[in-house]
C-alpha positions as MATLAB code, in Angstrom:
seq = 'MSHGSSPAAWTAVLICLAGITLAGVALVPDPNWVLFTIGVVITFLSGIIGRIMAAAGLGIDRSAPPSRDLHSTVPEDRA';
ca = [
       4.728   -2.039   15.726;
       2.941   -0.298   13.008;
       2.591   -2.179    9.764;
       2.725    0.882    7.573;
      -0.994    1.611    7.814;
      -1.204    5.329    6.777;
      -3.139    7.496    4.192;
      -0.077    6.878    1.812;
       0.143    3.369    2.289;
      -3.728    2.588    1.556;
      -3.697    4.950   -1.344;
      -0.822    3.369   -3.096;
      -2.241   -0.338   -2.493;
      -5.734    0.796   -3.768;
      -4.283    2.545   -6.825;
      -2.032   -0.348   -7.323;
      -5.207   -2.953   -7.109;
      -6.833   -0.786   -9.780;
      -3.888   -0.757  -11.967;
      -3.366   -4.764  -11.834;
      -7.242   -5.196  -12.066;
      -7.148   -3.259  -15.381;
      -4.211   -4.881  -16.557;
      -5.853   -8.264  -16.034;
      -9.211   -7.374  -17.301;
      -7.356   -6.403  -20.460;
      -6.242   -9.805  -21.181;
      -9.163  -11.781  -20.932;
     -10.633  -13.047  -23.218;
      -8.617  -11.216  -26.030;
      -5.615   -9.494  -24.840;
      -5.938   -5.629  -25.586;
      -2.077   -4.408  -25.212;
      -2.852   -0.987  -24.965;
      -5.050   -1.267  -21.952;
      -2.649   -3.902  -20.567;
      -0.119   -1.288  -20.666;
      -2.015    1.405  -19.128;
      -2.871   -0.992  -15.817;
       1.091   -1.792  -16.092;
       1.762    1.837  -15.938;
      -0.991    2.523  -13.340;
       0.489   -0.111  -11.214;
       4.227    1.340  -11.240;
       3.070    4.971  -10.457;
       1.242    3.789   -7.297;
       4.727    3.237   -5.853;
       5.588    6.978   -6.820;
       2.099    8.208   -5.276;
       2.784    6.671   -2.084;
       6.045    7.866   -1.815;
       5.606   11.505   -2.666;
       2.402   11.534   -0.195;
       4.689    9.983    2.298;
       6.824   12.883    1.911;
       4.114   15.441    2.249;
       3.298   13.655    5.722;
       1.076   11.088    5.336;
       3.164    8.499    5.915;
       4.291    6.667    9.004;
       6.283    8.819   11.330;
       9.448    6.452   11.564;
      11.132    8.579   14.226;
       8.346    8.090   16.642;
       8.889    5.411   19.433;
       7.040    1.978   18.761;
       3.641    1.904   20.290;
       2.722   -0.335   22.957;
       2.039   -4.046   21.713;
      -1.585   -4.307   21.978;
      -1.327   -8.436   21.817;
       0.849   -8.510   25.079;
      -1.082  -10.258   27.788;
       1.301   -9.033   30.520;
       0.354   -5.168   31.807;
       3.214   -2.619   31.137;
       3.523   -2.048   35.022;
       4.319   -5.745   35.719;
       6.743   -6.390   32.986;
];
């Protein structure tokens, strides 16, 4: 089973982390509300960017059959 590991997912997560980091740094030691707001906007845009990338074909293929479980101890031909 895929856990969403795709270019779209990784890009969205990295952009989200950048936004959260910027927003967090903007609050220390004296709050800078402009930078905080920019960080929050970047964080929200990461979801939209991930959706756009997934729609462009860089997401996981949900119509494909599930992949074989790599953690299974029983060979597939003996199951």
